[in-house]
Coordinates of C-alpha atoms (C1' of nucleotides) in Angstrom, one line a residue:
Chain A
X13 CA -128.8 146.2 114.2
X14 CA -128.9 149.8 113.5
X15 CA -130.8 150.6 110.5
X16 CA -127.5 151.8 109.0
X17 CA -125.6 148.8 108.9
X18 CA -129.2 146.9 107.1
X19 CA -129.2 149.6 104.7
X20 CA -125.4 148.7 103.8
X21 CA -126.1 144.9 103.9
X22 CA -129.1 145.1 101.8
X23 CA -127.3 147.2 99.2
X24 CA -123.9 145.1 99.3
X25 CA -126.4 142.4 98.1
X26 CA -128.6 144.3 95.5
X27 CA -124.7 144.8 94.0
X28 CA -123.7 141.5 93.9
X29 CA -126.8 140.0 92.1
X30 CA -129.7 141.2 89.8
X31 CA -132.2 141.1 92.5
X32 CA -132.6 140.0 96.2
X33 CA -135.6 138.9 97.7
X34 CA -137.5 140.0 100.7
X35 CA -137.8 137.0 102.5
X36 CA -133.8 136.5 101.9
X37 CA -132.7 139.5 103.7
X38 CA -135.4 139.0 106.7
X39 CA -133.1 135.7 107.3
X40 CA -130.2 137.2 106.6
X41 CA -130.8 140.4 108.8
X42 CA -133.3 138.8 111.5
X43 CA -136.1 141.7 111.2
X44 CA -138.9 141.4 110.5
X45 CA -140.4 141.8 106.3
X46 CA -142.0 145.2 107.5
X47 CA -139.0 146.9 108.5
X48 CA -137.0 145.3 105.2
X49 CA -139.9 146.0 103.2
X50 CA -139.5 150.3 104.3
X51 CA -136.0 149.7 104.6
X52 CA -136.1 148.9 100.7
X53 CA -138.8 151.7 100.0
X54 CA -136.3 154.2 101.7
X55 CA -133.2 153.0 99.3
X56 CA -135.8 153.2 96.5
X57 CA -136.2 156.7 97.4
X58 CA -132.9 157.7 97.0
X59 CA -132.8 156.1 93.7
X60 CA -129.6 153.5 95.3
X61 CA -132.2 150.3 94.5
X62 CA -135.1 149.5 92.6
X63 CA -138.3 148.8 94.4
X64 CA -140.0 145.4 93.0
X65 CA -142.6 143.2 94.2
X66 CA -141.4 140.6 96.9
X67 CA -137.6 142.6 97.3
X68 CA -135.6 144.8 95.4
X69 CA -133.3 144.8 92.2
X70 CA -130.4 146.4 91.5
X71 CA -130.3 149.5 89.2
X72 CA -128.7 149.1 85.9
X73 CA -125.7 151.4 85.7
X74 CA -124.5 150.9 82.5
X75 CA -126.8 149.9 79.6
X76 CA -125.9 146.7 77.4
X77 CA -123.1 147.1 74.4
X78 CA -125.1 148.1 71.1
X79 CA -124.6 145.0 69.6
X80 CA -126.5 143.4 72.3
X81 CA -129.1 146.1 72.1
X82 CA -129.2 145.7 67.8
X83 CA -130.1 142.0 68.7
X84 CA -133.1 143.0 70.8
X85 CA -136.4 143.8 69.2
X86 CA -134.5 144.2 65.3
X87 CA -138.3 144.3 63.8
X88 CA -139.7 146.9 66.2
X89 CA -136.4 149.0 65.8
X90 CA -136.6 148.5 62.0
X91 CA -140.8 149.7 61.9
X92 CA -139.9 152.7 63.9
X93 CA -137.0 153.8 61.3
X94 CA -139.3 153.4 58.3
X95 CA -141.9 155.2 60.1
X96 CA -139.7 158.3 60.8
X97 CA -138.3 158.0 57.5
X98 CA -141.7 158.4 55.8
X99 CA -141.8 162.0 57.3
X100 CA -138.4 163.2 56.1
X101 CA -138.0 164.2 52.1
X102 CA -135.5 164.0 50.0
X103 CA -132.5 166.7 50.3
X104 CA -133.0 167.4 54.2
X105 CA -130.7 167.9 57.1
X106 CA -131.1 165.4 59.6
X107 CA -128.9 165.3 63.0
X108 CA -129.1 161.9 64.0
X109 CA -128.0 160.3 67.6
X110 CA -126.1 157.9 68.5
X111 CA -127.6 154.3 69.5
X112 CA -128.7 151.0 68.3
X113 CA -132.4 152.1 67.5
X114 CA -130.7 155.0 65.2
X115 CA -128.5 153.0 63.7
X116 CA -131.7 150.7 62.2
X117 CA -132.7 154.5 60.8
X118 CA -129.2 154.9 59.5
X119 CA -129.3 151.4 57.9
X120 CA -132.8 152.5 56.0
X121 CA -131.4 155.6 55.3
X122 CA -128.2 154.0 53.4
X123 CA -130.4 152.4 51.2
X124 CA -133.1 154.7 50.3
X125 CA -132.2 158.2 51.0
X126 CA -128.8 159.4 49.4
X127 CA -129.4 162.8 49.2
X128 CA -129.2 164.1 52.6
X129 CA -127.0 166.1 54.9
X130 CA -126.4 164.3 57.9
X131 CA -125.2 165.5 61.4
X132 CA -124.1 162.4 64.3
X133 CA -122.0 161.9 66.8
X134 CA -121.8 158.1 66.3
X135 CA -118.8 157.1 64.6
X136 CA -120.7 153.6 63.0
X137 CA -123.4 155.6 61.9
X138 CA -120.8 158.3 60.3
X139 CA -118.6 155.5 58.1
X140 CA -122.5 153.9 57.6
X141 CA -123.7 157.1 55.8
X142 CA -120.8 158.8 54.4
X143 CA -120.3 156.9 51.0
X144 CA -124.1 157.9 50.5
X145 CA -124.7 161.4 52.1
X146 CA -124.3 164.3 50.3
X147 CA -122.5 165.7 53.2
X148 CA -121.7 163.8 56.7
X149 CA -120.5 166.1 59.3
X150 CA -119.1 164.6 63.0
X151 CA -119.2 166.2 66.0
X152 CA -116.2 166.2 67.6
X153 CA -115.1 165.4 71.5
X154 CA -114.5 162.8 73.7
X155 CA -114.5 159.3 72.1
X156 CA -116.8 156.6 73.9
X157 CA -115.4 152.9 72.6
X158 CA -118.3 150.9 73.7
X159 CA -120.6 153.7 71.9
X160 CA -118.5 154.7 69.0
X161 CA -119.4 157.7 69.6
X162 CA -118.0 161.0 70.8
X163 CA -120.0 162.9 73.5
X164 CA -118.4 165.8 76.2
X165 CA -118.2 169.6 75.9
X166 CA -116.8 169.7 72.4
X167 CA -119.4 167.6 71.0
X168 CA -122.1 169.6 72.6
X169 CA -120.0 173.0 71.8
X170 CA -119.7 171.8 68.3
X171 CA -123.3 170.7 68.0
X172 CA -124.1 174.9 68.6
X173 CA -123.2 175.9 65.8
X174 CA -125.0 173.1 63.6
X175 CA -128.9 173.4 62.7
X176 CA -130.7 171.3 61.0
X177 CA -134.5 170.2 60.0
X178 CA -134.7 167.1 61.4
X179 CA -133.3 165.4 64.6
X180 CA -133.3 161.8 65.2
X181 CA -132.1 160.6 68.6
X182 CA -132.5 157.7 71.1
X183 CA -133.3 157.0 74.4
X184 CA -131.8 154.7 77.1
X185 CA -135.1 154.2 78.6
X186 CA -138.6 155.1 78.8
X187 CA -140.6 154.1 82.2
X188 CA -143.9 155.8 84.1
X189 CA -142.0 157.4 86.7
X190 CA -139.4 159.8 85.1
X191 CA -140.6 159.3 81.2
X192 CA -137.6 159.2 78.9
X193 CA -134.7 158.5 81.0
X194 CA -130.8 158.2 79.4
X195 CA -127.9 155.7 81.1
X196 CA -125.8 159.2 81.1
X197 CA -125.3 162.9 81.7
X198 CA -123.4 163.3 79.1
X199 CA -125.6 161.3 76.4
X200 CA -128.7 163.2 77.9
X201 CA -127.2 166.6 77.4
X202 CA -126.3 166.1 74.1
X203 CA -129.6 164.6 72.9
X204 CA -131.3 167.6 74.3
X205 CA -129.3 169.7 72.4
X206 CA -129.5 167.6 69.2
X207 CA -133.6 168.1 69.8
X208 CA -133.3 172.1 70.2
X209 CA -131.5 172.5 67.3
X210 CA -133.7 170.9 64.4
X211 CA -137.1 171.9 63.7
X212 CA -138.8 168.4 63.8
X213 CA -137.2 165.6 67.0
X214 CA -138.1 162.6 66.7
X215 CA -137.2 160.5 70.0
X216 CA -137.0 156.6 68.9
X217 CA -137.7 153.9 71.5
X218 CA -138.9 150.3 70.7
X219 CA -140.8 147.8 73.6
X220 CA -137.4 146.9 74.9
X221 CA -136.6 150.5 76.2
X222 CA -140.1 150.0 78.5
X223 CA -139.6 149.7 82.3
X224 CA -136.2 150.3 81.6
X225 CA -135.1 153.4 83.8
X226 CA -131.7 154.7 83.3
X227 CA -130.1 157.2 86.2
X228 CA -130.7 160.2 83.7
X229 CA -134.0 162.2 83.5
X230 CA -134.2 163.4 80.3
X231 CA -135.5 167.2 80.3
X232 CA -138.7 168.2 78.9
X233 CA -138.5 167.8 75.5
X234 CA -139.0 170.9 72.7
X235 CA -142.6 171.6 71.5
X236 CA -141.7 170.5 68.2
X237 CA -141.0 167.0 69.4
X238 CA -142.2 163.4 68.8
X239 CA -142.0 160.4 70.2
X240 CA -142.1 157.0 67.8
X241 CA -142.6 154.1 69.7
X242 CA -143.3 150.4 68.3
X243 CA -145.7 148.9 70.1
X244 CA -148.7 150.6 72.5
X245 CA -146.5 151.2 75.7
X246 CA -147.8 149.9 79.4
X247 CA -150.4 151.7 80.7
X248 CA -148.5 154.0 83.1
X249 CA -146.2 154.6 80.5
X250 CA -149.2 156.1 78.7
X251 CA -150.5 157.9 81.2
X252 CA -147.6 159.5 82.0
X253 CA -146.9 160.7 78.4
X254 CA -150.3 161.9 78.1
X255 CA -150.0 163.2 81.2
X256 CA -146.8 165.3 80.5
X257 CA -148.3 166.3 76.6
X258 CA -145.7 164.7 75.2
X259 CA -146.5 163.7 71.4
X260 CA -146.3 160.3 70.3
X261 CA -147.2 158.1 67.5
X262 CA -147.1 154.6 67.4
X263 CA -145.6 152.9 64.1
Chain B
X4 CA -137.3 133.8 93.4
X5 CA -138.2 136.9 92.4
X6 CA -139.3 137.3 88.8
X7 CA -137.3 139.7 88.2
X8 CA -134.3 137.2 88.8
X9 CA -136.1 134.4 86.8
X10 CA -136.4 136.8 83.7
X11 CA -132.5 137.2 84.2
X12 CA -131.5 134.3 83.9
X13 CA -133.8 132.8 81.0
X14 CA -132.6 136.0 79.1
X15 CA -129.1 134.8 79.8
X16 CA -130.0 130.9 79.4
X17 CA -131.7 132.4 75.8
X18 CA -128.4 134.4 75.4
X19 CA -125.9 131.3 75.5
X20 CA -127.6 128.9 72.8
X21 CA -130.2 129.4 70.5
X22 CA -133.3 127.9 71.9
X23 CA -134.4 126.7 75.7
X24 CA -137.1 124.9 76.7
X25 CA -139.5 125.3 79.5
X26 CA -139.2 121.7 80.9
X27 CA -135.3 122.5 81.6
X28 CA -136.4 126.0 82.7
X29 CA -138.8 124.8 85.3
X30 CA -136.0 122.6 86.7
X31 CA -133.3 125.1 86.9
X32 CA -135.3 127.7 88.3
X33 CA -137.9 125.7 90.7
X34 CA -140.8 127.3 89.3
X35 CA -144.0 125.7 88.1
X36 CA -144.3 125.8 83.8
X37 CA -146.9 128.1 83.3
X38 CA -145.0 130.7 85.7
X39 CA -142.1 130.2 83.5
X40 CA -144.8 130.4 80.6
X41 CA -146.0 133.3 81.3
X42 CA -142.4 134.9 81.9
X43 CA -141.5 133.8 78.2
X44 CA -144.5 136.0 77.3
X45 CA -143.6 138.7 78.6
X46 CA -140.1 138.7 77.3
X47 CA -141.6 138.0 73.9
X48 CA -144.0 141.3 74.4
X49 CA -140.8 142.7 75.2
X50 CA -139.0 141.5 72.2
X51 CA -136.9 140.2 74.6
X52 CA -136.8 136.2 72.9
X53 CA -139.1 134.4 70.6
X54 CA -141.9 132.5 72.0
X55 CA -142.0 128.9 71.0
X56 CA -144.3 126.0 71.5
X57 CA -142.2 124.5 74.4
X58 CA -140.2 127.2 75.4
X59 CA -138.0 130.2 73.9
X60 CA -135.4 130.9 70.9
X61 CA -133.4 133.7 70.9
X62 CA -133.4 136.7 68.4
X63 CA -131.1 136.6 65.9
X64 CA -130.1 139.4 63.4
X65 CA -127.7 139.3 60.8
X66 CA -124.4 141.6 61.6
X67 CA -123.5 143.6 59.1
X68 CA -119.7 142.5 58.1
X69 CA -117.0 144.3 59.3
X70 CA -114.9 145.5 56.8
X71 CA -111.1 145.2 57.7
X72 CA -109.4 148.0 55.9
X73 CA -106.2 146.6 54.2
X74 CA -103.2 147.8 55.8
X75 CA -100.2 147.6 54.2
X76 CA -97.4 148.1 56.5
X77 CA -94.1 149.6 54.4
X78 CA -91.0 149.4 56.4
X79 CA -89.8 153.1 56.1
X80 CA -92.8 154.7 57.3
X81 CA -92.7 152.4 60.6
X82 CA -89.2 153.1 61.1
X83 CA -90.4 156.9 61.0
X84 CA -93.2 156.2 63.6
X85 CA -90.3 154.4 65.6
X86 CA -88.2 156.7 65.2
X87 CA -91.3 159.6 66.6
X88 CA -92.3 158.0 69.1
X89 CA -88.9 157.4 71.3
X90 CA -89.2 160.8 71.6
X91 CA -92.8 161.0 73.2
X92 CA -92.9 160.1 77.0
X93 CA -95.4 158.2 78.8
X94 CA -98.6 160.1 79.4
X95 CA -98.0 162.5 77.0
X96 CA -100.5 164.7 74.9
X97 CA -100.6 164.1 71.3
X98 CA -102.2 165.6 68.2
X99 CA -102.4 163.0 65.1
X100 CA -103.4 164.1 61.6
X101 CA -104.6 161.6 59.1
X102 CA -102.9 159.8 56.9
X103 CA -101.2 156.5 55.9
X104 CA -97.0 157.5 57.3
X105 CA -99.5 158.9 60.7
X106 CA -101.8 155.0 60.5
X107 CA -98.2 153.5 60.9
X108 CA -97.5 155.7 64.0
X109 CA -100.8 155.0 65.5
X110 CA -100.4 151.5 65.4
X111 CA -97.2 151.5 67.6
X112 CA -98.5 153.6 69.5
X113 CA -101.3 151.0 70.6
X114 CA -98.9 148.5 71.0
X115 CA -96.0 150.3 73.3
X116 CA -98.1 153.3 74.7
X117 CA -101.3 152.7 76.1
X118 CA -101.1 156.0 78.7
X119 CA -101.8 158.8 75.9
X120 CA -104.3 161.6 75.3
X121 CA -105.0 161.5 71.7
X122 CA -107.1 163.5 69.6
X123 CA -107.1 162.9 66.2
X124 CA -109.7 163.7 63.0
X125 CA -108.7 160.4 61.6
X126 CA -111.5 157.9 62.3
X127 CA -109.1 154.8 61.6
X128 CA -107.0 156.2 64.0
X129 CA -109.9 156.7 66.7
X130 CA -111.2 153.2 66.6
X131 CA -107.6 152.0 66.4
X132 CA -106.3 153.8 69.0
X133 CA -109.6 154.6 71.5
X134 CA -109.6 151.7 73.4
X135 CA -106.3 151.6 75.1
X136 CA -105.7 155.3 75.1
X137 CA -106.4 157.5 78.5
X138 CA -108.6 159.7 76.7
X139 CA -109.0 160.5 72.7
X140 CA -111.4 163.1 71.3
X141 CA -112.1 163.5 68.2
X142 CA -112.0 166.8 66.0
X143 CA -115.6 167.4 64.8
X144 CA -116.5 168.6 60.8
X145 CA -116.9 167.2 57.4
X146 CA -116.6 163.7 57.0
X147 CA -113.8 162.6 53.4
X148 CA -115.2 159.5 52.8
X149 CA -112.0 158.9 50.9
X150 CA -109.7 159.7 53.8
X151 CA -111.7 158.6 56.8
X152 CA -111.7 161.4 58.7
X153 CA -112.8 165.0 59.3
X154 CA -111.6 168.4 57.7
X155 CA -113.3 171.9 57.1
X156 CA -114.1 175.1 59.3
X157 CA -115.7 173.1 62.1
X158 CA -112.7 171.0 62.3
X159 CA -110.7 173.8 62.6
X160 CA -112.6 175.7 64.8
X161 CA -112.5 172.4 67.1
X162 CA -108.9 172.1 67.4
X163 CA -108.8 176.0 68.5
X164 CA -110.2 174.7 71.8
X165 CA -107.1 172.1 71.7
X166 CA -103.9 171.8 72.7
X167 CA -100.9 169.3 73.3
X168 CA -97.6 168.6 73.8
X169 CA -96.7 167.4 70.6
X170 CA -98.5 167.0 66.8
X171 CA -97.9 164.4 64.4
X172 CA -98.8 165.2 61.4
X173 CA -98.4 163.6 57.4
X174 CA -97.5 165.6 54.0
X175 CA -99.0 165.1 51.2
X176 CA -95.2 165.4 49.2
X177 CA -92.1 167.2 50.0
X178 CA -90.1 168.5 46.5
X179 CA -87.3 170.5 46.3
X180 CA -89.2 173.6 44.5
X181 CA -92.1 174.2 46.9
X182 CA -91.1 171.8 49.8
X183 CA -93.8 170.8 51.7
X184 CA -97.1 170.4 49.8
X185 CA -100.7 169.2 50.5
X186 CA -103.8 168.0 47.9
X187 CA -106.0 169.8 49.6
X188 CA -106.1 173.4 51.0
X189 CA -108.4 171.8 54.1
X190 CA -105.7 169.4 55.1
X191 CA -102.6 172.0 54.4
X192 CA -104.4 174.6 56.9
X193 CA -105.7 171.7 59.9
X194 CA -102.4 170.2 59.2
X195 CA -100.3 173.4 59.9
X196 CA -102.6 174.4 63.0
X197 CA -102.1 171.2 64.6
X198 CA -98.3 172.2 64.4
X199 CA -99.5 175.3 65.8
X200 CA -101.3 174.1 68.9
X201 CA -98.6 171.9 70.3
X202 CA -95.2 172.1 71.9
X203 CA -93.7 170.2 69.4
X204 CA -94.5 169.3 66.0
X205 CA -93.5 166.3 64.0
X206 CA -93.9 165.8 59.9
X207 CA -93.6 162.6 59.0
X208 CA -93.1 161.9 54.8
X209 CA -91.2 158.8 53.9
X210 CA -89.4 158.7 50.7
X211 CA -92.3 157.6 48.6
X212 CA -93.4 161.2 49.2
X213 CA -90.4 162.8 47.9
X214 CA -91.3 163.3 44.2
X215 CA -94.4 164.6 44.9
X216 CA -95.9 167.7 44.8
X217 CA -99.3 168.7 45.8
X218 CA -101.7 171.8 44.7
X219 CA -101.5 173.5 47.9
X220 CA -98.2 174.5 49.4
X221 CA -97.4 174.5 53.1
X222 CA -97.0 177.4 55.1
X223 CA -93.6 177.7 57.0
X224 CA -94.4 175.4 59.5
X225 CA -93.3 176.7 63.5
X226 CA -90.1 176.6 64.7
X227 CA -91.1 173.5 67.4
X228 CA -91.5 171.6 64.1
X229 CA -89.2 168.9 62.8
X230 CA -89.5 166.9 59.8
X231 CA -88.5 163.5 59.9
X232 CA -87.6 161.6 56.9
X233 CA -86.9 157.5 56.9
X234 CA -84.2 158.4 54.0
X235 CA -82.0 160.8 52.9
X236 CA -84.0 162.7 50.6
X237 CA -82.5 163.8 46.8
X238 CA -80.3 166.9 46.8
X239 CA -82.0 169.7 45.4
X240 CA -85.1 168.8 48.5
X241 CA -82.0 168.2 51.1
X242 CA -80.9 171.8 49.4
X243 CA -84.4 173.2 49.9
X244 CA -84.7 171.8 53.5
X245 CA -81.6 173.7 54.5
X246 CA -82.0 176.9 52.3
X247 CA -85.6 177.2 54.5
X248 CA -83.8 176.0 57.7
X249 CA -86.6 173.0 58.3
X250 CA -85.5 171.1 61.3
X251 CA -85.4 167.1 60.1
X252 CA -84.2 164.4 61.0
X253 CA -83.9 160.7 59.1
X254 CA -85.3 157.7 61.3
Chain C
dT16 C1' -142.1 158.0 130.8
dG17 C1' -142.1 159.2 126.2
dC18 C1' -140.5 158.5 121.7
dA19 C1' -139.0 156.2 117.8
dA20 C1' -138.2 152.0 115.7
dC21 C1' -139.7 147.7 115.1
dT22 C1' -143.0 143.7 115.1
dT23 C1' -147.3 141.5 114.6
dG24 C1' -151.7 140.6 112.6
dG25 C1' -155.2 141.1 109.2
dC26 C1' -157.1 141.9 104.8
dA27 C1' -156.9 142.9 99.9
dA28 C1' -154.2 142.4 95.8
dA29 C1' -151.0 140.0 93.1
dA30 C1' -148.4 136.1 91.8
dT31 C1' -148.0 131.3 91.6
dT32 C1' -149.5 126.7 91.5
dT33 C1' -152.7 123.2 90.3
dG34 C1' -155.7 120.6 87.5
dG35 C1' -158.4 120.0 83.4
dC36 C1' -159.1 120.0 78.6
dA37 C1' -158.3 120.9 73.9
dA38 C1' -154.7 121.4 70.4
dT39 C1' -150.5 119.8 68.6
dA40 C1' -146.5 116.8 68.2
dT41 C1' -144.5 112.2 68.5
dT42 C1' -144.5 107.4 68.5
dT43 C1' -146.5 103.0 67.5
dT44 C1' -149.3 100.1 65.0
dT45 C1' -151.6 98.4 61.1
Chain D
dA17 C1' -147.9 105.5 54.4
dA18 C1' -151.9 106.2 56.9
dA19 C1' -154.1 105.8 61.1
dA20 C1' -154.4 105.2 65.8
dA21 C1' -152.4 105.7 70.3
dT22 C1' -149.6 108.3 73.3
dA23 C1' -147.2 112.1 75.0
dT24 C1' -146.5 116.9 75.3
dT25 C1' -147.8 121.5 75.4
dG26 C1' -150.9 125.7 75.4
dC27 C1' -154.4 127.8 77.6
dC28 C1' -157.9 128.7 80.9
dA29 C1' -160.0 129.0 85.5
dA30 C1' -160.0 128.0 90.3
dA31 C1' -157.3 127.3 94.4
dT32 C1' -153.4 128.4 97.0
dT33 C1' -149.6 131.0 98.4
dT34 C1' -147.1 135.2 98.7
dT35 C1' -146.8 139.9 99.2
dG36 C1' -148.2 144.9 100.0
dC37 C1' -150.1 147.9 102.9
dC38 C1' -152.3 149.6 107.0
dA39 C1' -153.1 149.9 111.8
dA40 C1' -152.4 148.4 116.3
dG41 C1' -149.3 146.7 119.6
dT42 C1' -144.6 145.9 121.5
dT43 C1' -139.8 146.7 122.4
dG44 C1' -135.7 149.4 123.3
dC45 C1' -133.5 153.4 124.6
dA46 C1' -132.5 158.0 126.5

DNA sequence: TGCAACTTGGCAAAATTTGGCAATATTTTT
DNA sequence: AAAAATATTGCCAAATTTTGCCAAGTTGCA
């Protein structure tokens, strides 16, 4: 068995459930745990697998609709809006992402802040805010229906001519090994450009998002960035942001 | 079983009714109870499920209610989107403005054409039409509350990146003295520039428009342009529509 | 023969199981 | 209805199993 055809197996089975076992795929491809285990190692190098302890599981393409995300972790989602809230006044521009952890910030802001100018791409966010902004502005492009939200060149072309004070964006995941990490290119891009163009970021992302890794490195983010997190994040989570001087606060 | 598969399927177990205990967990997954203990608490640390005495509940938030926008369906402005969209073949590009005679259109069109490019600044229409259309991109800018959908320089400058084979677009009334006419002067001038940035041009006024006259008049719309009408309209605007050589048609 | 891939064995680390005990819930008895 | 008896569960610690990782040995192939 050429290590070719294992490398195939094992990945035709990583596809067809969450996670396969060492010891399954010894029986299944007759060598020995050693050769699966670097086998596995190698995939997980080339980002086609996740490496886990005892096999391997299968790398989450697409993240979960956002009303399955709003279910998950409501209260940490809801501490982190107030907490970025607290540090925006009254009358302020704010360009806001789209997401289920920013649509908790847009539900605060409905009810306590009605005197903003709001930026967003997110199309639940935008009929959300609207009656209560003083002025909502969408960016235009290509509509994403399981996002409700438009991303694409024309979003980020219309995004460069919009600045603002505040930005308030999302993040598919946030992990040790590549930090803030986004499900695509297209949602990453955009997010960096929402951050380059306020003066204050703020990057959301509640306990759920941890050990989550999405296929997207985000880019280093802007100087005038921080990070809002719910809960103290896993140690190498930590490390790495401290690592990489990336601010954070915890709410 | 690798934990990783475990957490899986209690997630999906918590997922399908509202509470799970371990005792059923421990048979379906073969693994001793304070594994499967010790699983739920790391779910709960992930805000994953609630940790109960005896096992997990799920996470329930209350959804915010949809509101269903009343839509009132009069027969003259469907026979006008009928009578619009024989004329538009499969896979065709199309421009829609906003508006109540262009709602009517959309909603064909997601019942008979499903191979369209869209792009459209009515919101309504997006979330209408984005799932079962090829591709739909919105046209970025100010959000009207009022209207649902976007208008104002950046919407403009937006659809100068766009064009298509044909453009649907409303009126806000169509009188014999000043012809077509608009409410406002950011809807006359998207309004006549998506007639400008397409092949052909449809404007669609049923005959509950035909008394009506806005603040802001028209420009002469393109020559690719034809009106189309669901009656005959009253003399003196039949008069007009000739005098000014306006292409229409009655549905 | 030489080289690369694979297997085997061993040890440390991690995960899991097991058993015990206290706390809590449930049933039975008074 | 209160109290006692019984069962269930949480939590802790030790024992057991599994796994990762490294190094040495073996196999297969050109």
């Amino acid at each position: 068995m050429l290590p070719a055809e294992r490398h195939a197996i094992i990945l035709k089975e990583v596809a067809q459930q969450p996670a396969i076992s060492i010891r399954a795929l010894t029986e299944k491809l007759g060598a020995s745990r050693e050769t699966i285990r670097k086998d596995i190692e190698q995939l997980a190098g080339e980002n086609k697998l996740n490496k886990v302890r005892g096999g391997a599981t299968q790398i989450r393409t697409e993240e979960p609709a956002v009303e399955m995300r709003a279910a998950t972790n409501p209260k940490g989602k809801a501490r982190i809006a107030q907490h970025v809230l607290d540090k925006i006044p009254n009358g302020a521009s704010v360009i806001i992402d789209n997401g289920s952890t920013t649509l908790a910030f847009a539900r605060l802001l409905r009810e306590f802040r009605t005197d903003l100018s709001v930026c967003t791409n997110d199309l639940t966010i935008a009929e959300l805010l609207g009656p209560v902004t003083r002025e909502l502005t969408i960016l235009g492009g290509r509509l994403d229906v399981k996002e409700n939200a438009t991303f694409g060149s024309a979003a980020i072309e219309n995004l460069s001519r919009f600045r603002a004070e505040f930005a308030v964006i999302g993040a598919g995941g946030l992990s040790g090994k590549a930090l803030f990490t986004d499900f695509s290119r297209d949602a990453a891009d955009l997010r960096h450009l929402m951050l380059e163009h306020a003066e204050h970021g703020f990057v959301l992302a509640d306990s759920s998002k941890f050990s989550v890794v999405g296929q997207v490195v985000m880019r280093r983010f802007p100087a005038s960035t921080t990070a809002v997190l719910d809960t103290e994040p896993p140690a190498e989570v930590m490390a790495a942001l401290l690592e990489k001087a990336v601010a954070f606060e915890i709410a």
